[in-house]
Coordinates of C-alpha atoms in Angstrom, one line a residue:
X1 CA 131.0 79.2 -93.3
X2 CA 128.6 77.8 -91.6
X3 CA 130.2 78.7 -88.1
X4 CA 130.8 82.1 -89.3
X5 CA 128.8 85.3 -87.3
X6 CA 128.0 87.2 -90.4
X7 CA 126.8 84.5 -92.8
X8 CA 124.3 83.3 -89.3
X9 CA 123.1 86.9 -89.1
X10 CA 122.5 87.4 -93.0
X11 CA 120.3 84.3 -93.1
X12 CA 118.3 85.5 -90.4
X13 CA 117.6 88.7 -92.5
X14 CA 117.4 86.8 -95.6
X15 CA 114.5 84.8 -93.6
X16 CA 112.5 88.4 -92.9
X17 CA 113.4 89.8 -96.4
X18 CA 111.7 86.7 -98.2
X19 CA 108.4 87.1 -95.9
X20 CA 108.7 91.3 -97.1
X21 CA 109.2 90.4 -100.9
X22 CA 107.1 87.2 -101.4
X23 CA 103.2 87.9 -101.2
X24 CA 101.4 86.2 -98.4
X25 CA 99.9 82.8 -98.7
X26 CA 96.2 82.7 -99.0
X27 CA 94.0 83.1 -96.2
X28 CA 97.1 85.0 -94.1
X29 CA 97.5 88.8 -94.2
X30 CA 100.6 89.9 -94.7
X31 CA 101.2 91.7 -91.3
X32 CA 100.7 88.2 -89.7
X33 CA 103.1 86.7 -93.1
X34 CA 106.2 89.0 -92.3
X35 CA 105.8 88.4 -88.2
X36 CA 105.8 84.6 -89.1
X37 CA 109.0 85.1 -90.6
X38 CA 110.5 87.5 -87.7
X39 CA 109.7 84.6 -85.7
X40 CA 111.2 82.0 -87.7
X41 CA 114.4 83.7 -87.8
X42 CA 114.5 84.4 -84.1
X43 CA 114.0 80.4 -83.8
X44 CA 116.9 79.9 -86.2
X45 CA 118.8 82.6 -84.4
X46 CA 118.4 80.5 -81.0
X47 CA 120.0 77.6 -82.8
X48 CA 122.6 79.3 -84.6
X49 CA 123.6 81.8 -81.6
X50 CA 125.0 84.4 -83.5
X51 CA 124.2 86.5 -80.4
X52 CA 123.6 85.2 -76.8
X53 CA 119.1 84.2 -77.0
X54 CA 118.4 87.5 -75.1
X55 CA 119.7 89.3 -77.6
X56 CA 118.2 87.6 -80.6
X57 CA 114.7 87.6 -79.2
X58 CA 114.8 91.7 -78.0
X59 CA 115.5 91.7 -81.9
X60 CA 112.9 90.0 -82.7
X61 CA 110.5 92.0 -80.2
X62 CA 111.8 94.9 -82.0
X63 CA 111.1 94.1 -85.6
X64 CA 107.8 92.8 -84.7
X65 CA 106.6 95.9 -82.8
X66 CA 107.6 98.3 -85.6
X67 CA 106.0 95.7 -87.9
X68 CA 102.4 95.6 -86.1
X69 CA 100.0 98.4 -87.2
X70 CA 101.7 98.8 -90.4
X71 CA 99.1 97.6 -92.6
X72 CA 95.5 98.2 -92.2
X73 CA 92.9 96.3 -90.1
X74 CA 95.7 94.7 -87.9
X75 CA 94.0 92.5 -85.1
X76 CA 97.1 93.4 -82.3
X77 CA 99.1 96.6 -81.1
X78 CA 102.3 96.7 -80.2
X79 CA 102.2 95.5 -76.6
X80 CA 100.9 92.6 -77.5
X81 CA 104.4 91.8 -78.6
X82 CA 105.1 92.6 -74.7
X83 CA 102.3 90.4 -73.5
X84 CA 104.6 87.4 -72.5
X85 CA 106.3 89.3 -69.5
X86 CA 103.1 89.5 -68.3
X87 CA 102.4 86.0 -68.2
X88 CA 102.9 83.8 -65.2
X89 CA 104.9 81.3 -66.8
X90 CA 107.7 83.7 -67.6
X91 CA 108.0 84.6 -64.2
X92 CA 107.1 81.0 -62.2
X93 CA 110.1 79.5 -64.3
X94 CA 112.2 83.4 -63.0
X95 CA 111.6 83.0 -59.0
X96 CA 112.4 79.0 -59.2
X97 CA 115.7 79.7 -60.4
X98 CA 115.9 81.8 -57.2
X99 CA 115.6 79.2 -55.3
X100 CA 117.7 77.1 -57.6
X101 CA 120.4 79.4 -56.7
X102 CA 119.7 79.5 -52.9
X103 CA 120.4 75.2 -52.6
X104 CA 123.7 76.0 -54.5
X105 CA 124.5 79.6 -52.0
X106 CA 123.7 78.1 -48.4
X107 CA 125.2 74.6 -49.6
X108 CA 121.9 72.7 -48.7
X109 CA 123.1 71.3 -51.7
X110 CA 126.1 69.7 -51.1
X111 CA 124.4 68.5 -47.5
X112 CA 121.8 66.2 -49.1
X113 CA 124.4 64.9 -51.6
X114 CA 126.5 64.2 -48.8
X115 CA 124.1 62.4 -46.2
X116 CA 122.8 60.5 -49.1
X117 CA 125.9 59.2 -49.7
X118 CA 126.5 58.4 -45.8
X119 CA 122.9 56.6 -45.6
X120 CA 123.3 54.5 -49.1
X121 CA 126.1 55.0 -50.9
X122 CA 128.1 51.9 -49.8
X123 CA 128.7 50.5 -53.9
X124 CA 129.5 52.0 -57.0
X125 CA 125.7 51.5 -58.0
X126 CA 124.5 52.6 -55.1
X127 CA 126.4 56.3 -55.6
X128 CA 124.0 56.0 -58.8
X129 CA 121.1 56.2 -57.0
X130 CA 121.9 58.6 -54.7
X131 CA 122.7 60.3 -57.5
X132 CA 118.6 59.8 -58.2
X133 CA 117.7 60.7 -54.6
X134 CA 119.8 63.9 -54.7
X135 CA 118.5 65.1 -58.6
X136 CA 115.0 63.9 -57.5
X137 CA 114.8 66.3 -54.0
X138 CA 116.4 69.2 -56.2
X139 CA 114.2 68.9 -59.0
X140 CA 110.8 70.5 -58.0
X141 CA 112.7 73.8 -57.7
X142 CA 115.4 73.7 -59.8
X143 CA 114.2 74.8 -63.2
X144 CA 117.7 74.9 -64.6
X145 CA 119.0 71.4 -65.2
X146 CA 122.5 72.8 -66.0
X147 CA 122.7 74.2 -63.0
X148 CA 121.2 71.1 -61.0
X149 CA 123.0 68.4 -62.5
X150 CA 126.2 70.3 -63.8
X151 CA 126.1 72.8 -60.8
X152 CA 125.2 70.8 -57.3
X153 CA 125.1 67.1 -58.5
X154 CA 128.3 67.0 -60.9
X155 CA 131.0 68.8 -59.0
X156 CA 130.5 66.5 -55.8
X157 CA 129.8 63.1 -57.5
X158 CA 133.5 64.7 -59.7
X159 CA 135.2 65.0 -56.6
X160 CA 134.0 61.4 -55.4
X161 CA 135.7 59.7 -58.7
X162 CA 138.6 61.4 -58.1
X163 CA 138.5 60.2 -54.0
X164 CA 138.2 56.8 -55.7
X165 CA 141.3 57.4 -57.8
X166 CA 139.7 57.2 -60.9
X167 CA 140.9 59.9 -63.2
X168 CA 139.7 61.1 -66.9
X169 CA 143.3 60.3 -68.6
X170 CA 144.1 56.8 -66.5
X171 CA 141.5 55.3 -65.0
X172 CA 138.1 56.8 -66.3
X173 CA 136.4 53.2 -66.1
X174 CA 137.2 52.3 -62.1
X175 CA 134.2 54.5 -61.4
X176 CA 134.2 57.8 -63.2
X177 CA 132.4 57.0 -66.8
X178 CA 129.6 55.2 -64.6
X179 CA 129.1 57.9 -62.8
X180 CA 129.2 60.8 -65.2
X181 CA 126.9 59.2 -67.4
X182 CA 124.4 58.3 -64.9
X183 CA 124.3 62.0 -63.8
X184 CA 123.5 63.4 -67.6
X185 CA 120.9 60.3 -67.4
X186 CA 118.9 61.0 -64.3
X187 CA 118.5 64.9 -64.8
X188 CA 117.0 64.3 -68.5
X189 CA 114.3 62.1 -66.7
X190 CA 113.6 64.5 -63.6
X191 CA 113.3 67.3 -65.9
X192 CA 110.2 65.9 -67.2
X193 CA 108.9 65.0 -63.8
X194 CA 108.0 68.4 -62.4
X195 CA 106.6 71.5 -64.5
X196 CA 109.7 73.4 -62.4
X197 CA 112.2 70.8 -63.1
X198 CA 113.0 72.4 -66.4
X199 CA 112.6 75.5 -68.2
X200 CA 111.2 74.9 -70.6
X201 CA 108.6 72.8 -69.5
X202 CA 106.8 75.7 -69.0
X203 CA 107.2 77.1 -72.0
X204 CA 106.4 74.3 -73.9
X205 CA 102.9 74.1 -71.5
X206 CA 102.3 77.8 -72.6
X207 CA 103.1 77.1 -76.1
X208 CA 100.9 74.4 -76.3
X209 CA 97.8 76.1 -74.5
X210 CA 97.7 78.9 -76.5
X211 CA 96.9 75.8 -79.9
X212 CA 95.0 73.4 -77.7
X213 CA 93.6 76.2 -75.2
X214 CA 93.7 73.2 -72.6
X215 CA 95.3 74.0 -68.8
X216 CA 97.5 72.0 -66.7
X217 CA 98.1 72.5 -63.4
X218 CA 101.7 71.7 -61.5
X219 CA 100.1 69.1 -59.8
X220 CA 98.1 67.6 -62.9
X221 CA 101.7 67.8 -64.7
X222 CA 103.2 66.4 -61.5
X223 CA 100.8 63.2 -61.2
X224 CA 101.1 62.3 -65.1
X225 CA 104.6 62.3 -65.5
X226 CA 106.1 61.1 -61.9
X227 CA 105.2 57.3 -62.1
X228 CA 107.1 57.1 -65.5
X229 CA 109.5 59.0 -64.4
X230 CA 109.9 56.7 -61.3
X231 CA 109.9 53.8 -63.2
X232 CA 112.5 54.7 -65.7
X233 CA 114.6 56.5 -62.4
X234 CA 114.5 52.9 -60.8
X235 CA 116.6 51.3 -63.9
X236 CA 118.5 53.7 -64.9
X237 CA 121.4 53.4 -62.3
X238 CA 121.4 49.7 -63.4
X239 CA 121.1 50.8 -67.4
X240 CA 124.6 53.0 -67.0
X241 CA 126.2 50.5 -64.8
X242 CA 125.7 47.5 -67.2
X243 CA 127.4 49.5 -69.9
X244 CA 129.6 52.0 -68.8
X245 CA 130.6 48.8 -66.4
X246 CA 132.9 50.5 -63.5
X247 CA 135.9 48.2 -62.0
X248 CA 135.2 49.3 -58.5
X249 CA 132.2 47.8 -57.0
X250 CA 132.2 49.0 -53.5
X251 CA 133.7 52.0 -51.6
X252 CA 134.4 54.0 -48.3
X253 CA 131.3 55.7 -48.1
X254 CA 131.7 56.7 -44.7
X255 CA 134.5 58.4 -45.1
X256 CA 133.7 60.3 -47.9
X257 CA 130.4 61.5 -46.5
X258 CA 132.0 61.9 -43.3
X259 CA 134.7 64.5 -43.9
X260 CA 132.4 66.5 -46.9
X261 CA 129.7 67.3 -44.0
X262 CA 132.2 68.2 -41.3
X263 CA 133.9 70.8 -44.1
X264 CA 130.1 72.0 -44.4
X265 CA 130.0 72.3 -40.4
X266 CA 126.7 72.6 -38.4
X267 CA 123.6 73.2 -40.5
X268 CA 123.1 77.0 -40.3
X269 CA 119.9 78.7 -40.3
X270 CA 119.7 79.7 -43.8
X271 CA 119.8 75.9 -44.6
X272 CA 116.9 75.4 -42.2
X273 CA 115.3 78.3 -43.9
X274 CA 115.8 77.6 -47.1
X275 CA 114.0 73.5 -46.1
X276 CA 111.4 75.6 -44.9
X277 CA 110.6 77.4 -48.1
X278 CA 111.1 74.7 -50.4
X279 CA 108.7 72.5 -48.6
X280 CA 105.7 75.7 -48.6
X281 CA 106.3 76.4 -52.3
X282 CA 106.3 71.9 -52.9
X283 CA 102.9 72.1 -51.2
X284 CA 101.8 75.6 -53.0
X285 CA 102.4 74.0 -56.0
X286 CA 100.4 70.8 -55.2
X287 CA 97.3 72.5 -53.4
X288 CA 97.3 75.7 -55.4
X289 CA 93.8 75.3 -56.8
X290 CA 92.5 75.0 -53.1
X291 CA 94.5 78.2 -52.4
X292 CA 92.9 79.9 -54.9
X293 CA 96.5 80.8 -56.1
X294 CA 98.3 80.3 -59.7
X295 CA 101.5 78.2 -59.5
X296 CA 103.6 81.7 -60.5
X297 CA 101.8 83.3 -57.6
X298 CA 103.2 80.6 -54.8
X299 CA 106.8 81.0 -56.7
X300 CA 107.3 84.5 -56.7
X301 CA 106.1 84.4 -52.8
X302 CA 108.5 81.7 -52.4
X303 CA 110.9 83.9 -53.6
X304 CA 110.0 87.0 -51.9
X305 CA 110.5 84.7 -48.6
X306 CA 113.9 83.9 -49.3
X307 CA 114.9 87.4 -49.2
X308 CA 112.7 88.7 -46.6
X309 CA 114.6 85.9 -44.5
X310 CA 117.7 87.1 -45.8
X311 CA 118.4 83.1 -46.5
X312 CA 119.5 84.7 -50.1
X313 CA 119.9 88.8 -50.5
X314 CA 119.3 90.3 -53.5
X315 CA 123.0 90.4 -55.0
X316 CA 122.4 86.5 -55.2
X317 CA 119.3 87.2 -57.2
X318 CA 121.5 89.6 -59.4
X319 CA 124.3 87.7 -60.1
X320 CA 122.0 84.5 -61.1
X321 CA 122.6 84.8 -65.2
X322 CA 120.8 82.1 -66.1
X323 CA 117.5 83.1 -64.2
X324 CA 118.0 86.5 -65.9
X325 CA 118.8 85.7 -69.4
X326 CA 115.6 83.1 -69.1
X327 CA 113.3 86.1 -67.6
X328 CA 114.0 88.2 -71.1
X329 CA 113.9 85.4 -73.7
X330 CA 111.0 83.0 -72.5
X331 CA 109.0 86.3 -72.1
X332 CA 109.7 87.2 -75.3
X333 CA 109.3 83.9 -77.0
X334 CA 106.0 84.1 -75.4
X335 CA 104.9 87.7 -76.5
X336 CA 106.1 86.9 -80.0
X337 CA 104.0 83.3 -80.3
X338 CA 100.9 84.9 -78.5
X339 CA 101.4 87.8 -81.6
X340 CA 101.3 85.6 -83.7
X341 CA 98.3 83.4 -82.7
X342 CA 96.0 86.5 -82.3
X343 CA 97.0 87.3 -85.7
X344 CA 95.2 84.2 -86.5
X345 CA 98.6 82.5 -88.1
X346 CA 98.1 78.9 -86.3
X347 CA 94.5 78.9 -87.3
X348 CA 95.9 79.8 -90.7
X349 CA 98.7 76.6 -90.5
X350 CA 96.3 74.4 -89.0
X351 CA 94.0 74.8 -92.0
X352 CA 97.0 74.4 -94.2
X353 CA 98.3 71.1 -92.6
X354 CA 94.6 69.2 -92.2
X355 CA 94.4 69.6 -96.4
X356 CA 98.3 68.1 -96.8
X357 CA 98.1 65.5 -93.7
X358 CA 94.5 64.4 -94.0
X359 CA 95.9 60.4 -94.3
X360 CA 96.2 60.9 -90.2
X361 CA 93.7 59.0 -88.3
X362 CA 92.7 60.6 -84.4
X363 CA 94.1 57.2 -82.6
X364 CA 96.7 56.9 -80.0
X365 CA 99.0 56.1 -83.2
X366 CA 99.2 59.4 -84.2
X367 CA 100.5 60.3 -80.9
X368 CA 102.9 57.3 -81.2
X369 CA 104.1 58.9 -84.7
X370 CA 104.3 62.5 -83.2
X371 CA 106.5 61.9 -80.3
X372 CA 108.8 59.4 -82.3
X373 CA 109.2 62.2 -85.1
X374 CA 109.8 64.7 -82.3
X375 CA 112.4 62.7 -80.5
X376 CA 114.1 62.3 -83.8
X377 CA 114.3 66.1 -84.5
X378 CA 115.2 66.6 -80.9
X379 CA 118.5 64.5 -81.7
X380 CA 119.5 67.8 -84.1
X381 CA 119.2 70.4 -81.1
X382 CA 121.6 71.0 -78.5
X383 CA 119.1 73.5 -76.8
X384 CA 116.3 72.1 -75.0
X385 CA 114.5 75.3 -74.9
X386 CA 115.3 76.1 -78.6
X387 CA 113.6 72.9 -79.4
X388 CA 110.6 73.8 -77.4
X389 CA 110.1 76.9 -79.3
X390 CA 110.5 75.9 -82.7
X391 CA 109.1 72.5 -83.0
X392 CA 106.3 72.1 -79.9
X393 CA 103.5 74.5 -81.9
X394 CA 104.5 72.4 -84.9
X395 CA 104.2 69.3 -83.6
X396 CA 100.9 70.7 -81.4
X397 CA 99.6 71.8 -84.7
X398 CA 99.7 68.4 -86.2
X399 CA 98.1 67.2 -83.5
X400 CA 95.3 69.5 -83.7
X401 CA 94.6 68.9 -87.3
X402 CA 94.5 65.4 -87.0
X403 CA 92.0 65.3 -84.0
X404 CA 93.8 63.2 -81.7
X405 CA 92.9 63.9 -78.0
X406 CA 94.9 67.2 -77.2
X407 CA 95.8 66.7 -73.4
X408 CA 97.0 63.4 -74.4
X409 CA 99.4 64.6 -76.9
X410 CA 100.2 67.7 -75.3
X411 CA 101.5 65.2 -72.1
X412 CA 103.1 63.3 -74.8
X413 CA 105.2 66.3 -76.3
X414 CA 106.0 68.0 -72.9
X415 CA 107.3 64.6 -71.3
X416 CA 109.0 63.9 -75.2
X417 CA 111.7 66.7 -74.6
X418 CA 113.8 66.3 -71.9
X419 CA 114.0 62.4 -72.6
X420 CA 114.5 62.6 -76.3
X421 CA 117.7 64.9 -75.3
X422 CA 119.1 61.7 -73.4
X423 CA 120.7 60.3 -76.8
X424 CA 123.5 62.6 -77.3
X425 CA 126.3 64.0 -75.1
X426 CA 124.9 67.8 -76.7
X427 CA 121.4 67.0 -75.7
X428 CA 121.2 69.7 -72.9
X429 CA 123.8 72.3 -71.8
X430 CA 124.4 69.9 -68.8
X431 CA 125.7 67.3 -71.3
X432 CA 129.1 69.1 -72.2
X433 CA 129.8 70.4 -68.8
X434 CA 129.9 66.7 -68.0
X435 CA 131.5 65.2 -71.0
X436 CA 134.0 67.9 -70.7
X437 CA 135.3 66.2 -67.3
X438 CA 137.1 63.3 -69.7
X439 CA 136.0 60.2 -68.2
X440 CA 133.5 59.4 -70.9
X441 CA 133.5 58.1 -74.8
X442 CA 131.4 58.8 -77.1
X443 CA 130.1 55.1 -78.2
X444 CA 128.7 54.2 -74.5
X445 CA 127.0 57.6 -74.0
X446 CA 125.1 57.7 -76.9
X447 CA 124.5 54.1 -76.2
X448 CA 123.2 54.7 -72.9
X449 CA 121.3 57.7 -74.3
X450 CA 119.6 55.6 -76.8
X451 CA 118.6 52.9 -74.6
X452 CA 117.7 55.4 -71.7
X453 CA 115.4 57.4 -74.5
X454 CA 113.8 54.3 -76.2
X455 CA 112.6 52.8 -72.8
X456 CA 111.1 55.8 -71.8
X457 CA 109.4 56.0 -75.3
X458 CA 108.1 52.6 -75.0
X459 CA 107.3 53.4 -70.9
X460 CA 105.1 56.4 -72.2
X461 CA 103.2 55.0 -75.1
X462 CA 102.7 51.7 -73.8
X463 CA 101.9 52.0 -70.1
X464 CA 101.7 56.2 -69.8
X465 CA 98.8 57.1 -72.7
X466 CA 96.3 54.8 -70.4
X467 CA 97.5 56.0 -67.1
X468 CA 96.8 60.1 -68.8
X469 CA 93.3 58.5 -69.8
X470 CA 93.0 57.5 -66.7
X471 CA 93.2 60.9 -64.8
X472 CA 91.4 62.6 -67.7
X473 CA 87.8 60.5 -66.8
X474 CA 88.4 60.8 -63.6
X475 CA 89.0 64.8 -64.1
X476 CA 92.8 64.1 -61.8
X477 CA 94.1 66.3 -64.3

């Protein structure tokens, strides 16, 4: 049943029926009471997927615009519900995946992988951290991790396991369950690194703003999180290859390299465009403030340069789904929450958590206790960005109520979700694409995961909440 289409759609309208029947809660008016419910069942909808997220949140949009102005004295009109395609997070994360697309189109892709492997790939471990310095390049502008790590990284470091005559049904430990593992490992912990190396990064940021009213620039997000993220991409490699052991130490690297960049031929010009751009938009991002631009503002010029240079044309932009689909239900996620917070409901649960969690002190424990809590809930997701949107403003909130220094937290929750989806093989959308290729059991995955996510814990409460104080006195960030 619990698979079952209709019985997921009727408990989303059982969700909105209960808000309609049962009387507000004091202190919330009932126009802000029903949308809290449309919204709750549009975050249960992402996790259920009775219908593709586009879908479930233009629902959502619709019920909440024929629910504002319905009652009187309503604070917001109907294109506030709108509001989110308006914001420059919706379309920063929307022109990255352009240029996501454009390292997978020209093949610049496949090229680094390739050279990376000629330069340093001589071992079995080794291919692990090329694996690193590949993810790490693509990362910046790759806000899809399914598409970097299951799109560019997995399909050649695939083909390399199967060069090495390790195969899923008969040999998946010569070299393949290293590997695969290590791949799903590395893009979990670039995906914090950069406020474009995932999704929802940005919508987290936004999410978070809008209860903390604190900004963060790419760069600021950039020089908290890339140490750590460093540090944990350094022993990582070394983490997958002590347990997922591989029997084949070294390999033919020339070889390999060798005949994947003379199938790829000469670099071509779209290539050497598309280096071009990357490197502008890297430095846009970083120097922005001195530009007197916003970080959406250098990526939709980024984009805008790839096609004036023709090194993607516009049916490339077209037939990218995933930077489509993203587009229409991270602007809607956005319109619905910023609804909802000028309707005063997170003042409203704010008020109502600080009177039930009032034994929460303002110390860096209450951060430690936030992100442990939020990397156990983020074990029950298999959607990153459905995480972000239903549990970041609750775990913000907490936060809030409690006092503890918000941009600490806030960097504490935003790194908190692409690590805490290392533990399990469903953790991102890249994890069953992987998995899928055979070579890998469930025990030393989650193993992996586990360790890989506990470090990182430890790495951000222990040597990342002084490093954030750090840049916060000296106004870094």
């Amino acid at each position: 049943m619990l698979k079952s289409k209709p019985f997921k759609i009727v408990i989303l309208f059982f969700i909105i029926l209960l808000t309609v029947i049962i009387p507000p809660p004091n202190g919330l008016a009932k126009e802000a009471w029903i949308l809290a419910g449309i919204y709750l069942a549009a975050i249960v909808g992402l996790v259920s997927k009775p219908y593709p997220e586009p879908v479930i949140i233009l629902s959502a949009m619709a019920l909440s615009c024929f629910t504002v102005g319905r009652f009187a004295d309503s604070p917001v009109k109907s294109t506030d519900v709108l509001s989110g395609y308006a914001s420059g997070t919706t379309w920063l994360v929307f022109s990255a995946f352009t240029l996501s697309a454009a390292f997978v189109t020209t093949g610049l892709g496949k090229r680094l992988a390739y050279w990376f492997i000629l330069k340093f790939g001589g071992t079995t471990l080794r291919l692990g951290y090329v694996t690193v310095l590949l993810d790490l390049i693509l990362s910046p502008a790759t806000p899809s991790n399914t598409a970097r790590a299951g799109g560019i990284v997995f399909p050649i470091i695939n083909s390399i396991a199967l060069a090495l005559d390790s195969t899923p049904n008969e040999s998946p430990c010569k070299a393949g369950r290293f590997l695969m593992v290590n791949v799903y490992m590395v893009t979990k912990t670039t995906s914090y690194m950069f406020l474009t190396a995932f999704a929802g990064n940005a919508l987290a940021l936004q999410l978070i703003s809008d209860i903390f009213q604190i900004h963060l620039s790419w760069a600021g997000w950039a020089i908290a999180a890339v140490p750590l993220g460093l540090l944990m991409l350094a022993i990582i490699p070394w983490i997958s290859y002590k347990i997922a052991r591989p029997e084949l130490t070294s390999i033919d690297n020339v070889q390999i390299a060798t005949a994947g960049l003379n199938a790829l031929g000469p670099m071509s010009g779209k290539e050497k465009g598309l280096i071009v751009v990357f490197i502008s938009a890297l430095l846009g991002w970083i120097f922005c403030r001195y530009l007197g631009l916003h970080e959406s503002s250098v990526a939709v010029i980024a984009m805008a340069g790839s096609l004036i240079f023709s090194i993607i044309c516009w049916n490339d932009v077209l037939q990218n789904k995933g930077g489509w689909n993203t587009l229409i239900w991270y602007g809607g996620i956005i319109g619905l929450s910023a609804t909802l917070s000028k309707e005063g409901f997170f003042k409203w649960l704010a008020a109502f958590m600080s009177e039930h969690l009032d034994f929460l002190g303002a110390g860096n424990s209450t951060i430690v206790m936030i992100v442990f809590l939020s990397i156990l809930v983020r074990y029950m997701f298999a959607s990153g960005g459905a995480y972000v949107a239903a549990m970041v403003p609750v775990f913000a909130t907490v936060g809030l109520v409690t006092g503890t220094a918000p941009v600490l937290l806030a960097l504490a929750i935003l790194f908190s979700n692409s690590y805490g989806g290392c533990i399990t093989h469903y953790g991102g959308a890249a994890g069953p694409i992987i998995f899928a290729a055979g070579y890998n059991d469930i025990k030393s995955w989650w193993t992996v995961g586990t360790i890989t996510a506990l470090l990182t814990f430890i790495l951000h409460m222990l040597i990342g909440i002084p490093w954030w104080n750090f840049l916060i006195q000296n106004n870094l960030i």
